[in-house]
PDB file of C-alpha atoms and ligand atoms in Angstrom:
ATOM      1  CA  UNK A   1      69.987  87.769-116.815  1.00 42.00           C
ATOM      2  CA  UNK A   2      72.694  86.190-114.787  1.00 48.00           C
ATOM      3  CA  UNK A   3      70.153  84.328-112.723  1.00 53.00           C
ATOM      4  CA  UNK A   4      68.235  83.211-115.778  1.00 47.00           C
ATOM      5  CA  UNK A   5      71.388  81.849-117.373  1.00 50.00           C
ATOM      6  CA  UNK A   6      72.230  80.202-114.089  1.00 53.00           C
ATOM      7  CA  UNK A   7      68.903  78.409-113.981  1.00 53.00           C
ATOM      8  CA  UNK A   8      69.198  77.430-117.620  1.00 51.00           C
ATOM      9  CA  UNK A   9      72.639  75.918-117.132  1.00 53.00           C
ATOM     10  CA  UNK A  10      71.489  74.232-113.930  1.00 51.00           C
ATOM     11  CA  UNK A  11      68.576  72.727-115.833  1.00 49.00           C
ATOM     12  CA  UNK A  12      70.925  71.467-118.505  1.00 49.00           C
ATOM     13  CA  UNK A  13      73.219  69.926-115.951  1.00 48.00           C
ATOM     14  CA  UNK A  14      70.348  68.258-114.130  1.00 47.00           C
ATOM     15  CA  UNK A  15      69.004  66.899-117.407  1.00 44.00           C
ATOM     16  CA  UNK A  16      72.454  65.582-118.295  1.00 46.00           C
ATOM     17  CA  UNK A  17      73.062  63.984-114.931  1.00 46.00           C
ATOM     18  CA  UNK A  18      69.588  62.532-114.541  1.00 42.00           C
ATOM     19  CA  UNK A  19      70.278  59.837-117.106  1.00 41.00           C
ATOM     20  CA  UNK A  20      73.416  58.657-115.331  1.00 41.00           C
ATOM     21  CA  UNK A  21      71.982  59.228-111.905  1.00 40.00           C
ATOM     22  CA  UNK A  22      71.483  55.815-111.075  1.00 39.00           C
ATOM     23  CA  UNK A  23      70.385  53.182-108.840  1.00 40.00           C
ATOM     24  CA  UNK A  24      67.488  53.636-106.474  1.00 38.00           C
ATOM     25  CA  UNK A  25      68.553  54.707-103.037  1.00 40.00           C
ATOM     26  CA  UNK A  26      68.004  52.004-100.466  1.00 41.00           C
ATOM     27  CA  UNK A  27      67.030  52.715 -96.889  1.00 44.00           C
ATOM     28  CA  UNK A  28      69.879  53.151 -94.444  1.00 49.00           C
ATOM     29  CA  UNK A  29      70.681  49.691 -93.169  1.00 50.00           C
ATOM     30  CA  UNK A  30      73.744  49.550 -90.924  1.00 49.00           C
ATOM     31  CA  UNK A  31      73.303  45.827 -90.281  1.00 50.00           C
ATOM     32  CA  UNK A  32      73.542  44.820 -93.906  1.00 62.00           C
ATOM     33  CA  UNK A  33      73.403  46.035 -97.468  1.00 80.00           C
ATOM     34  CA  UNK A  34      76.514  48.169 -97.058  1.00 85.00           C
ATOM     35  CA  UNK A  35      78.290  48.879-100.283  1.00 90.00           C
ATOM     36  CA  UNK A  36      81.878  49.859 -99.681  1.00 96.00           C
ATOM     37  CA  UNK A  37      83.244  53.224-100.651  1.00 98.00           C
ATOM     38  CA  UNK A  38      86.885  54.277-100.620  1.00 98.00           C
ATOM     39  CA  UNK A  39      88.416  57.494 -99.362  1.00 98.00           C
ATOM     40  CA  UNK A  40      91.995  58.546-100.132  1.00 98.00           C
ATOM     41  CA  UNK A  41      93.497  61.514 -98.297  1.00 98.00           C
ATOM     42  CA  UNK A  42      95.673  63.510-100.676  1.00 98.00           C
ATOM     43  CA  UNK A  43      96.881  65.935 -97.979  1.00 98.00           C
ATOM     44  CA  UNK A  44      95.320  69.091 -96.463  1.00 98.00           C
ATOM     45  CA  UNK A  45      91.594  69.177 -97.469  1.00 98.00           C
ATOM     46  CA  UNK A  46      92.055  67.124-100.660  1.00 98.00           C
ATOM     47  CA  UNK A  47      90.385  63.710-100.960  1.00 98.00           C
ATOM     48  CA  UNK A  48      89.460  61.263-103.680  1.00 98.00           C
ATOM     49  CA  UNK A  49      86.237  59.365-102.956  1.00 98.00           C
ATOM     50  CA  UNK A  50      85.203  56.311-104.993  1.00 98.00           C
ATOM     51  CA  UNK A  51      81.701  54.898-104.578  1.00 98.00           C
ATOM     52  CA  UNK A  52      80.714  51.242-104.767  1.00 97.00           C
ATOM     53  CA  UNK A  53      79.418  51.910-108.257  1.00 97.00           C
ATOM     54  CA  UNK A  54      82.769  53.384-109.322  1.00 97.00           C
ATOM     55  CA  UNK A  55      81.823  57.070-109.230  1.00 98.00           C
ATOM     56  CA  UNK A  56      84.997  59.073-108.565  1.00 98.00           C
ATOM     57  CA  UNK A  57      84.884  62.435-106.816  1.00 98.00           C
ATOM     58  CA  UNK A  58      87.873  64.669-106.218  1.00 98.00           C
ATOM     59  CA  UNK A  59      87.380  67.157-103.376  1.00 98.00           C
ATOM     60  CA  UNK A  60      89.439  70.362-102.916  1.00 98.00           C
ATOM     61  CA  UNK A  61      92.313  69.308-105.208  1.00 98.00           C
ATOM     62  CA  UNK A  62      95.221  71.387-103.920  1.00 98.00           C
ATOM     63  CA  UNK A  63      97.973  69.009-105.035  1.00 98.00           C
ATOM     64  CA  UNK A  64     100.923  70.264-107.074  1.00 98.00           C
ATOM     65  CA  UNK A  65     101.847  72.939-104.524  1.00 98.00           C
ATOM     66  CA  UNK A  66     100.627  71.029-101.473  1.00 98.00           C
ATOM     67  CA  UNK A  67     103.622  70.189 -99.260  1.00 97.00           C
ATOM     68  CA  UNK A  68     101.676  67.284 -97.725  1.00 98.00           C
ATOM     69  CA  UNK A  69     100.765  65.586-101.019  1.00 98.00           C
ATOM     70  CA  UNK A  70     102.975  62.573-101.880  1.00 98.00           C
ATOM     71  CA  UNK A  71     104.842  62.973-105.163  1.00 97.00           C
ATOM     72  CA  UNK A  72     102.869  60.220-106.933  1.00 96.00           C
ATOM     73  CA  UNK A  73      99.626  62.072-106.250  1.00 98.00           C
ATOM     74  CA  UNK A  74     100.863  65.340-107.751  1.00 97.00           C
ATOM     75  CA  UNK A  75     100.633  63.928-111.281  1.00 97.00           C
ATOM     76  CA  UNK A  76      97.351  65.453-112.392  1.00 97.00           C
ATOM     77  CA  UNK A  77      96.996  63.002-115.304  1.00 95.00           C
ATOM     78  CA  UNK A  78      96.058  60.278-112.796  1.00 96.00           C
ATOM     79  CA  UNK A  79      92.739  61.949-111.908  1.00 97.00           C
ATOM     80  CA  UNK A  80      90.088  60.501-114.221  1.00 96.00           C
ATOM     81  CA  UNK A  81      87.183  61.655-112.099  1.00 97.00           C
ATOM     82  CA  UNK A  82      83.448  62.139-112.578  1.00 98.00           C
ATOM     83  CA  UNK A  83      83.331  65.461-110.729  1.00 98.00           C
ATOM     84  CA  UNK A  84      85.622  67.894-108.940  1.00 98.00           C
ATOM     85  CA  UNK A  85      84.153  69.463-105.793  1.00 98.00           C
ATOM     86  CA  UNK A  86      85.593  72.812-104.680  1.00 98.00           C
ATOM     87  CA  UNK A  87      84.444  74.090-101.277  1.00 98.00           C
ATOM     88  CA  UNK A  88      85.647  77.668-101.810  1.00 98.00           C
ATOM     89  CA  UNK A  89      87.974  79.838-103.851  1.00 97.00           C
ATOM     90  CA  UNK A  90      91.080  79.850-101.663  1.00 97.00           C
ATOM     91  CA  UNK A  91      94.093  78.313-103.371  1.00 97.00           C
ATOM     92  CA  UNK A  92      94.646  75.665-100.687  1.00 97.00           C
ATOM     93  CA  UNK A  93      91.288  74.210-101.850  1.00 98.00           C
ATOM     94  CA  UNK A  94      90.779  75.259-105.465  1.00 97.00           C
ATOM     95  CA  UNK A  95      94.496  74.671-106.326  1.00 97.00           C
ATOM     96  CA  UNK A  96      94.552  72.388-109.354  1.00 98.00           C
ATOM     97  CA  UNK A  97      90.805  72.178-110.002  1.00 98.00           C
ATOM     98  CA  UNK A  98      90.802  74.037-113.308  1.00 98.00           C
ATOM     99  CA  UNK A  99      93.836  72.202-114.707  1.00 98.00           C
ATOM    100  CA  UNK A 100      92.316  68.821-113.805  1.00 98.00           C
ATOM    101  CA  UNK A 101      88.949  69.870-115.241  1.00 98.00           C
ATOM    102  CA  UNK A 102      90.578  70.934-118.522  1.00 97.00           C
ATOM    103  CA  UNK A 103      92.672  67.771-118.772  1.00 96.00           C
ATOM    104  CA  UNK A 104      89.936  65.321-117.760  1.00 95.00           C
ATOM    105  CA  UNK A 105      86.754  67.007-118.964  1.00 97.00           C
ATOM    106  CA  UNK A 106      85.255  66.540-115.488  1.00 98.00           C
ATOM    107  CA  UNK A 107      82.715  69.093-114.255  1.00 98.00           C
ATOM    108  CA  UNK A 108      83.428  71.326-111.270  1.00 98.00           C
ATOM    109  CA  UNK A 109      80.834  71.496-108.470  1.00 98.00           C
ATOM    110  CA  UNK A 110      80.854  74.569-106.232  1.00 98.00           C
ATOM    111  CA  UNK A 111      78.942  77.800-105.793  1.00 98.00           C
ATOM    112  CA  UNK A 112      77.455  79.187-109.000  1.00 97.00           C
ATOM    113  CA  UNK A 113      79.395  82.401-108.432  1.00 95.00           C
ATOM    114  CA  UNK A 114      82.709  80.554-108.187  1.00 97.00           C
ATOM    115  CA  UNK A 115      82.290  77.886-110.853  1.00 97.00           C
ATOM    116  CA  UNK A 116      80.828  80.174-113.515  1.00 96.00           C
ATOM    117  CA  UNK A 117      83.937  82.343-113.330  1.00 96.00           C
ATOM    118  CA  UNK A 118      86.417  79.562-114.111  1.00 97.00           C
ATOM    119  CA  UNK A 119      86.190  79.847-117.903  1.00 96.00           C
ATOM    120  CA  UNK A 120      85.183  76.206-118.361  1.00 98.00           C
ATOM    121  CA  UNK A 121      82.832  74.918-121.081  1.00 97.00           C
ATOM    122  CA  UNK A 122      79.200  75.075-119.966  1.00 96.00           C
ATOM    123  CA  UNK A 123      78.872  71.295-119.636  1.00 97.00           C
ATOM    124  CA  UNK A 124      81.610  71.361-116.981  1.00 98.00           C
ATOM    125  CA  UNK A 125      79.972  74.106-114.938  1.00 98.00           C
ATOM    126  CA  UNK A 126      77.968  72.618-112.070  1.00 98.00           C
ATOM    127  CA  UNK A 127      77.352  75.712-110.017  1.00 97.00           C
ATOM    128  CA  UNK A 128      74.867  75.645-107.172  1.00 98.00           C
ATOM    129  CA  UNK A 129      74.381  77.014-103.689  1.00 97.00           C
ATOM    130  CA  UNK A 130      73.543  75.976-100.146  1.00 98.00           C
ATOM    131  CA  UNK A 131      70.704  73.442-100.163  1.00 98.00           C
ATOM    132  CA  UNK A 132      71.392  72.356-103.720  1.00 98.00           C
ATOM    133  CA  UNK A 133      72.001  68.794-104.887  1.00 98.00           C
ATOM    134  CA  UNK A 134      73.749  67.304-107.904  1.00 98.00           C
ATOM    135  CA  UNK A 135      73.494  63.688-109.029  1.00 98.00           C
ATOM    136  CA  UNK A 136      76.809  62.243-110.189  1.00 98.00           C
ATOM    137  CA  UNK A 137      76.835  58.581-111.208  1.00 98.00           C
ATOM    138  CA  UNK A 138      75.466  56.566-108.271  1.00 97.00           C
ATOM    139  CA  UNK A 139      75.976  59.317-105.666  1.00 98.00           C
ATOM    140  CA  UNK A 140      74.360  62.618-104.788  1.00 98.00           C
ATOM    141  CA  UNK A 141      76.361  65.675-103.792  1.00 98.00           C
ATOM    142  CA  UNK A 142      74.609  68.096-101.425  1.00 98.00           C
ATOM    143  CA  UNK A 143      75.900  71.629-100.843  1.00 98.00           C
ATOM    144  CA  UNK A 144      75.815  72.648 -97.164  1.00 98.00           C
ATOM    145  CA  UNK A 145      76.974  75.738 -95.248  1.00 98.00           C
ATOM    146  CA  UNK A 146      80.445  76.379 -93.871  1.00 98.00           C
ATOM    147  CA  UNK A 147      81.536  79.245 -91.628  1.00 97.00           C
ATOM    148  CA  UNK A 148      84.429  80.819 -93.545  1.00 97.00           C
ATOM    149  CA  UNK A 149      84.892  83.105 -96.582  1.00 94.00           C
ATOM    150  CA  UNK A 150      85.349  82.780-100.351  1.00 94.00           C
ATOM    151  CA  UNK A 151      86.467  85.625-102.556  1.00 92.00           C
ATOM    152  CA  UNK A 152      86.035  85.606-105.474  1.00 88.00           C
ATOM    153  CA  UNK A 153      83.269  83.069-105.493  1.00 86.00           C
ATOM    154  CA  UNK A 154      80.337  83.904-103.317  1.00 85.00           C
ATOM    155  CA  UNK A 155      80.475  81.874-100.156  1.00 95.00           C
ATOM    156  CA  UNK A 156      82.169  78.800 -98.732  1.00 98.00           C
ATOM    157  CA  UNK A 157      80.536  75.373 -98.747  1.00 98.00           C
ATOM    158  CA  UNK A 158      80.755  71.980 -97.159  1.00 98.00           C
ATOM    159  CA  UNK A 159      79.681  68.866 -99.068  1.00 98.00           C
ATOM    160  CA  UNK A 160      77.598  65.860 -98.087  1.00 98.00           C
ATOM    161  CA  UNK A 161      77.870  62.875-100.418  1.00 98.00           C
ATOM    162  CA  UNK A 162      74.998  60.372-100.257  1.00 98.00           C
ATOM    163  CA  UNK A 163      75.824  56.865-101.425  1.00 98.00           C
ATOM    164  CA  UNK A 164      73.447  54.308-102.949  1.00 97.00           C
ATOM    165  CA  UNK A 165      73.262  52.331 -99.682  1.00 96.00           C
ATOM    166  CA  UNK A 166      72.061  55.422 -97.806  1.00 96.00           C
ATOM    167  CA  UNK A 167      75.312  56.160 -95.972  1.00 98.00           C
ATOM    168  CA  UNK A 168      76.722  59.659 -96.143  1.00 98.00           C
ATOM    169  CA  UNK A 169      80.105  61.355 -96.100  1.00 98.00           C
ATOM    170  CA  UNK A 170      80.438  64.974 -94.900  1.00 98.00           C
ATOM    171  CA  UNK A 171      83.436  67.099 -95.960  1.00 98.00           C
ATOM    172  CA  UNK A 172      83.199  70.164 -93.732  1.00 98.00           C
ATOM    173  CA  UNK A 173      85.259  72.495 -95.919  1.00 98.00           C
ATOM    174  CA  UNK A 174      86.955  75.230 -93.934  1.00 98.00           C
ATOM    175  CA  UNK A 175      84.831  76.174 -90.978  1.00 98.00           C
ATOM    176  CA  UNK A 176      84.379  77.063 -87.362  1.00 98.00           C
ATOM    177  CA  UNK A 177      81.780  75.238 -85.283  1.00 98.00           C
ATOM    178  CA  UNK A 178      78.312  76.640 -86.033  1.00 98.00           C
ATOM    179  CA  UNK A 179      74.824  75.886 -84.771  1.00 98.00           C
ATOM    180  CA  UNK A 180      73.447  74.775 -88.131  1.00 98.00           C
ATOM    181  CA  UNK A 181      75.700  71.728 -87.909  1.00 98.00           C
ATOM    182  CA  UNK A 182      72.734  70.355 -85.938  1.00 98.00           C
ATOM    183  CA  UNK A 183      70.654  70.621 -89.112  1.00 98.00           C
ATOM    184  CA  UNK A 184      73.333  68.912 -91.203  1.00 98.00           C
ATOM    185  CA  UNK A 185      73.118  66.039 -88.696  1.00 98.00           C
ATOM    186  CA  UNK A 186      69.309  66.055 -88.715  1.00 98.00           C
ATOM    187  CA  UNK A 187      69.023  66.052 -92.492  1.00 98.00           C
ATOM    188  CA  UNK A 188      71.948  63.849 -93.528  1.00 98.00           C
ATOM    189  CA  UNK A 189      73.170  61.777 -90.520  1.00 98.00           C
ATOM    190  CA  UNK A 190      76.814  61.759 -91.731  1.00 98.00           C
ATOM    191  CA  UNK A 191      78.400  58.300 -91.428  1.00 98.00           C
ATOM    192  CA  UNK A 192      81.942  59.510 -92.143  1.00 98.00           C
ATOM    193  CA  UNK A 193      83.070  63.075 -91.422  1.00 98.00           C
ATOM    194  CA  UNK A 194      86.142  64.577 -93.092  1.00 98.00           C
ATOM    195  CA  UNK A 195      86.665  67.156 -90.378  1.00 98.00           C
ATOM    196  CA  UNK A 196      88.527  70.433 -90.529  1.00 98.00           C
ATOM    197  CA  UNK A 197      90.684  70.597 -87.403  1.00 98.00           C
ATOM    198  CA  UNK A 198      93.612  72.808 -88.452  1.00 96.00           C
ATOM    199  CA  UNK A 199      93.157  75.887 -86.289  1.00 97.00           C
ATOM    200  CA  UNK A 200      95.780  78.602 -86.712  1.00 95.00           C
ATOM    201  CA  UNK A 201      94.459  81.920 -88.022  1.00 95.00           C
ATOM    202  CA  UNK A 202      91.809  80.465 -90.312  1.00 94.00           C
ATOM    203  CA  UNK A 203      89.607  77.669 -88.996  1.00 97.00           C
ATOM    204  CA  UNK A 204      88.438  75.752 -85.929  1.00 97.00           C
ATOM    205  CA  UNK A 205      91.188  74.175 -83.840  1.00 98.00           C
ATOM    206  CA  UNK A 206      91.199  70.500 -82.790  1.00 98.00           C
ATOM    207  CA  UNK A 207      89.430  71.130 -79.452  1.00 98.00           C
ATOM    208  CA  UNK A 208      86.650  73.116 -81.105  1.00 98.00           C
ATOM    209  CA  UNK A 209      86.345  70.493 -83.846  1.00 98.00           C
ATOM    210  CA  UNK A 210      86.038  67.810 -81.169  1.00 98.00           C
ATOM    211  CA  UNK A 211      83.332  69.900 -79.493  1.00 98.00           C
ATOM    212  CA  UNK A 212      81.463  70.112 -82.812  1.00 98.00           C
ATOM    213  CA  UNK A 213      81.449  66.319 -83.020  1.00 98.00           C
ATOM    214  CA  UNK A 214      80.296  65.874 -79.403  1.00 97.00           C
ATOM    215  CA  UNK A 215      77.640  68.546 -79.663  1.00 98.00           C
ATOM    216  CA  UNK A 216      76.165  67.972 -83.093  1.00 98.00           C
ATOM    217  CA  UNK A 217      77.169  64.682 -84.744  1.00 98.00           C
ATOM    218  CA  UNK A 218      77.110  60.919 -84.331  1.00 98.00           C
ATOM    219  CA  UNK A 219      79.363  59.526 -87.083  1.00 98.00           C
ATOM    220  CA  UNK A 220      80.920  56.088 -87.317  1.00 98.00           C
ATOM    221  CA  UNK A 221      84.268  57.544 -88.371  1.00 98.00           C
ATOM    222  CA  UNK A 222      86.002  60.917 -88.081  1.00 98.00           C
ATOM    223  CA  UNK A 223      88.890  61.644 -90.455  1.00 98.00           C
ATOM    224  CA  UNK A 224      90.742  64.845 -89.476  1.00 98.00           C
ATOM    225  CA  UNK A 225      92.073  67.123 -92.202  1.00 98.00           C
ATOM    226  CA  UNK A 226      93.550  70.584 -92.831  1.00 98.00           C
ATOM    227  CA  UNK A 227      96.222  70.119 -90.148  1.00 98.00           C
ATOM    228  CA  UNK A 228     100.044  69.939 -90.200  1.00 97.00           C
ATOM    229  CA  UNK A 229     100.279  71.102 -93.827  1.00 97.00           C
ATOM    230  CA  UNK A 230     101.891  74.423 -92.985  1.00 96.00           C
ATOM    231  CA  UNK A 231     103.565  75.922 -89.913  1.00 95.00           C
ATOM    232  CA  UNK A 232     100.907  77.393 -87.646  1.00 95.00           C
ATOM    233  CA  UNK A 233      98.348  74.657 -88.249  1.00 97.00           C
ATOM    234  CA  UNK A 234      97.677  72.017 -85.598  1.00 98.00           C
ATOM    235  CA  UNK A 235     100.043  69.058 -85.402  1.00 98.00           C
ATOM    236  CA  UNK A 236      98.950  65.419 -85.491  1.00 97.00           C
ATOM    237  CA  UNK A 237      99.787  65.148 -81.775  1.00 97.00           C
ATOM    238  CA  UNK A 238      97.479  68.069 -81.005  1.00 98.00           C
ATOM    239  CA  UNK A 239      94.692  66.494 -83.047  1.00 98.00           C
ATOM    240  CA  UNK A 240      95.091  63.136 -81.296  1.00 98.00           C
ATOM    241  CA  UNK A 241      95.157  64.860 -77.896  1.00 98.00           C
ATOM    242  CA  UNK A 242      91.895  66.693 -78.575  1.00 98.00           C
ATOM    243  CA  UNK A 243      90.149  63.430 -79.586  1.00 97.00           C
ATOM    244  CA  UNK A 244      91.960  61.117 -77.167  1.00 91.00           C
ATOM    245  CA  UNK A 245      88.841  59.460 -75.829  1.00 85.00           C
ATOM    246  CA  UNK A 246      87.129  59.173 -79.187  1.00 95.00           C
ATOM    247  CA  UNK A 247      87.823  55.816 -80.817  1.00 96.00           C
ATOM    248  CA  UNK A 248      86.052  56.896 -83.983  1.00 98.00           C
ATOM    249  CA  UNK A 249      89.021  59.086 -84.938  1.00 98.00           C
ATOM    250  CA  UNK A 250      91.017  57.651 -87.846  1.00 98.00           C
ATOM    251  CA  UNK A 251      94.106  59.667 -88.711  1.00 98.00           C
ATOM    252  CA  UNK A 252      95.168  58.907 -92.272  1.00 98.00           C
ATOM    253  CA  UNK A 253      98.587  59.522 -93.808  1.00 98.00           C
ATOM    254  CA  UNK A 254      98.555  61.548 -97.020  1.00 98.00           C
ATOM    255  CA  UNK A 255      98.210  59.035 -99.842  1.00 98.00           C
ATOM    256  CA  UNK A 256      96.495  56.462 -97.598  1.00 98.00           C
ATOM    257  CA  UNK A 257      93.164  54.888 -98.595  1.00 98.00           C
ATOM    258  CA  UNK A 258      90.478  53.651 -96.207  1.00 98.00           C
ATOM    259  CA  UNK A 259      87.492  51.566 -97.161  1.00 97.00           C
ATOM    260  CA  UNK A 260      84.206  52.160 -95.355  1.00 96.00           C
TER     261      UNK A 260
HETATM  262 ZN1  LIG B 301      91.871  76.161 -96.101  1.00 84.80          ZN
END
């Protein structure tokens, strides 16, 4: 029954999003045809991503209790987004997702097991699983594996966002290096990687994250995240040291926006 309801709600969501799903996807064309997208780091694993077509995604919105989030970005009323992506249930990722969803009416994208337990209206439940895709405005959101845990809520995810010009952004979620990163590269060719580097007791440290990039990926830009938020996580100096020969590393300040 659960599965049947899951498929029914997925069908509804797909039907709803298909109409707004947008512009035909052009072939990847690094020499031209780029349509700029903006990425704002909100501290820890939280980002706001705005596509060229104006689609706004909020990823892992841990904000009001996030010591790294600038005060101005803790006002949840500012987030008028098209979808909220939550990689897994832990509070340093799911944080303010439900409050923002209730205030804004935006749907939450995550595992079916996690999202269906949030008590949101059915139209805001965009639950899926690894391999799944949701169309949101002019972007597509793909659910990919991460090597971590999520309880309650099934399993952890990473997200790959595909833009209308064919470029892609990969938010790794919380993870250690894992061999299937090679498949994420093969399938999606991430242009920008929002890379977990925090180390400590929970996730891959900067050196292992740098190894993951060398071994599996070929992005244009690497934006480190999930560091320096709390004692015990890697510092910015440690992150820079691990990537010292990699000019693709762009360390943002919380609240800073980069255009790609
Ligand atoms: Zn985390």
